[in-house]
């Protein structure tokens, strides 16, 4: 299991404020779904800074 695998860390994740109350809406622009930051889909493509962090953690563990 990858602790970084979540919609919020994907390149296709989009967040925007909507309405008078400035509520947040989360959307996967690749799939066209409304989503949440902690959801997971099999099409996950990590953002560049997440890839770097994953590599760093991998090296720290000596893998």
JSON list of C-alpha atoms in Angstrom, two decimals:
[
{"chain": "A", "resi": 1, "resn": "UNK", "atom": "CA", "xyz": [0.00, 0.00, 0.00]},
{"chain": "A", "resi": 2, "resn": "UNK", "atom": "CA", "xyz": [1.25, 3.44, -0.91]},
{"chain": "A", "resi": 3, "resn": "UNK", "atom": "CA", "xyz": [0.54, 6.10, 1.76]},
{"chain": "A", "resi": 4, "resn": "UNK", "atom": "CA", "xyz": [0.75, 8.83, -0.91]},
{"chain": "A", "resi": 5, "resn": "UNK", "atom": "CA", "xyz": [-1.90, 7.28, -3.19]},
{"chain": "A", "resi": 6, "resn": "UNK", "atom": "CA", "xyz": [-4.86, 9.65, -2.96]},
{"chain": "A", "resi": 7, "resn": "UNK", "atom": "CA", "xyz": [-6.69, 11.99, -5.31]},
{"chain": "A", "resi": 8, "resn": "UNK", "atom": "CA", "xyz": [-5.15, 15.09, -3.71]},
{"chain": "A", "resi": 9, "resn": "UNK", "atom": "CA", "xyz": [-1.67, 13.98, -4.80]},
{"chain": "A", "resi": 10, "resn": "UNK", "atom": "CA", "xyz": [-2.67, 13.23, -8.42]},
{"chain": "A", "resi": 11, "resn": "UNK", "atom": "CA", "xyz": [-1.93, 15.50, -11.39]},
{"chain": "A", "resi": 12, "resn": "UNK", "atom": "CA", "xyz": [-5.60, 15.24, -12.46]},
{"chain": "A", "resi": 13, "resn": "UNK", "atom": "CA", "xyz": [-7.02, 16.51, -9.14]},
{"chain": "A", "resi": 14, "resn": "UNK", "atom": "CA", "xyz": [-8.67, 19.94, -9.26]},
{"chain": "A", "resi": 15, "resn": "UNK", "atom": "CA", "xyz": [-10.04, 21.91, -6.30]},
{"chain": "A", "resi": 16, "resn": "UNK", "atom": "CA", "xyz": [-12.10, 25.10, -6.45]},
{"chain": "A", "resi": 17, "resn": "UNK", "atom": "CA", "xyz": [-14.14, 27.29, -4.13]},
{"chain": "A", "resi": 18, "resn": "UNK", "atom": "CA", "xyz": [-17.81, 27.66, -5.06]},
{"chain": "A", "resi": 19, "resn": "UNK", "atom": "CA", "xyz": [-20.82, 29.61, -3.89]},
{"chain": "A", "resi": 20, "resn": "UNK", "atom": "CA", "xyz": [-21.22, 32.39, -1.37]},
{"chain": "A", "resi": 21, "resn": "UNK", "atom": "CA", "xyz": [-20.02, 30.18, 1.49]},
{"chain": "A", "resi": 22, "resn": "UNK", "atom": "CA", "xyz": [-16.86, 29.39, -0.50]},
{"chain": "A", "resi": 23, "resn": "UNK", "atom": "CA", "xyz": [-17.36, 25.64, -0.19]},
{"chain": "A", "resi": 24, "resn": "UNK", "atom": "CA", "xyz": [-14.73, 23.45, -1.79]},
{"chain": "A", "resi": 25, "resn": "UNK", "atom": "CA", "xyz": [-15.50, 21.25, -4.80]},
{"chain": "A", "resi": 26, "resn": "UNK", "atom": "CA", "xyz": [-13.08, 18.54, -5.83]},
{"chain": "A", "resi": 27, "resn": "UNK", "atom": "CA", "xyz": [-13.01, 17.09, -9.32]},
{"chain": "A", "resi": 28, "resn": "UNK", "atom": "CA", "xyz": [-10.94, 14.56, -11.27]},
{"chain": "A", "resi": 29, "resn": "UNK", "atom": "CA", "xyz": [-10.41, 16.22, -14.64]},
{"chain": "A", "resi": 30, "resn": "UNK", "atom": "CA", "xyz": [-9.29, 12.93, -16.21]},
{"chain": "A", "resi": 31, "resn": "UNK", "atom": "CA", "xyz": [-12.27, 10.83, -15.16]},
{"chain": "A", "resi": 32, "resn": "UNK", "atom": "CA", "xyz": [-14.82, 13.64, -14.96]},
{"chain": "A", "resi": 33, "resn": "UNK", "atom": "CA", "xyz": [-15.89, 12.60, -11.44]},
{"chain": "A", "resi": 34, "resn": "UNK", "atom": "CA", "xyz": [-16.56, 14.71, -8.41]},
{"chain": "A", "resi": 35, "resn": "UNK", "atom": "CA", "xyz": [-14.18, 13.32, -5.80]},
{"chain": "A", "resi": 36, "resn": "UNK", "atom": "CA", "xyz": [-12.63, 13.93, -2.38]},
{"chain": "A", "resi": 37, "resn": "UNK", "atom": "CA", "xyz": [-8.93, 14.47, -1.54]},
{"chain": "A", "resi": 38, "resn": "UNK", "atom": "CA", "xyz": [-8.65, 11.11, 0.24]},
{"chain": "A", "resi": 39, "resn": "UNK", "atom": "CA", "xyz": [-10.36, 8.98, -2.44]},
{"chain": "A", "resi": 40, "resn": "UNK", "atom": "CA", "xyz": [-8.27, 6.54, -4.50]},
{"chain": "A", "resi": 41, "resn": "UNK", "atom": "CA", "xyz": [-8.64, 5.44, -8.12]},
{"chain": "A", "resi": 42, "resn": "UNK", "atom": "CA", "xyz": [-6.48, 3.00, -10.10]},
{"chain": "A", "resi": 43, "resn": "UNK", "atom": "CA", "xyz": [-5.53, 5.68, -12.64]},
{"chain": "A", "resi": 44, "resn": "UNK", "atom": "CA", "xyz": [-3.47, 7.66, -10.10]},
{"chain": "A", "resi": 45, "resn": "UNK", "atom": "CA", "xyz": [-0.58, 9.68, -11.55]},
{"chain": "A", "resi": 46, "resn": "UNK", "atom": "CA", "xyz": [1.39, 11.38, -8.75]},
{"chain": "A", "resi": 47, "resn": "UNK", "atom": "CA", "xyz": [2.41, 15.02, -8.92]},
{"chain": "A", "resi": 48, "resn": "UNK", "atom": "CA", "xyz": [6.12, 15.69, -9.44]},
{"chain": "A", "resi": 49, "resn": "UNK", "atom": "CA", "xyz": [6.80, 16.73, -5.83]},
{"chain": "A", "resi": 50, "resn": "UNK", "atom": "CA", "xyz": [5.07, 13.56, -4.62]},
{"chain": "A", "resi": 51, "resn": "UNK", "atom": "CA", "xyz": [7.28, 11.42, -6.87]},
{"chain": "A", "resi": 52, "resn": "UNK", "atom": "CA", "xyz": [10.35, 13.10, -5.38]},
{"chain": "A", "resi": 53, "resn": "UNK", "atom": "CA", "xyz": [9.11, 12.52, -1.84]},
{"chain": "A", "resi": 54, "resn": "UNK", "atom": "CA", "xyz": [8.36, 8.87, -2.61]},
{"chain": "A", "resi": 55, "resn": "UNK", "atom": "CA", "xyz": [11.91, 8.41, -3.95]},
{"chain": "A", "resi": 56, "resn": "UNK", "atom": "CA", "xyz": [13.36, 10.11, -0.88]},
{"chain": "A", "resi": 57, "resn": "UNK", "atom": "CA", "xyz": [11.41, 7.83, 1.46]},
{"chain": "A", "resi": 58, "resn": "UNK", "atom": "CA", "xyz": [12.43, 4.80, -0.58]},
{"chain": "A", "resi": 59, "resn": "UNK", "atom": "CA", "xyz": [16.12, 5.72, -0.23]},
{"chain": "A", "resi": 60, "resn": "UNK", "atom": "CA", "xyz": [15.72, 6.38, 3.51]},
{"chain": "A", "resi": 61, "resn": "UNK", "atom": "CA", "xyz": [14.42, 2.83, 3.95]},
{"chain": "A", "resi": 62, "resn": "UNK", "atom": "CA", "xyz": [17.26, 1.44, 1.86]},
{"chain": "A", "resi": 63, "resn": "UNK", "atom": "CA", "xyz": [15.05, -0.15, -0.77]}
]
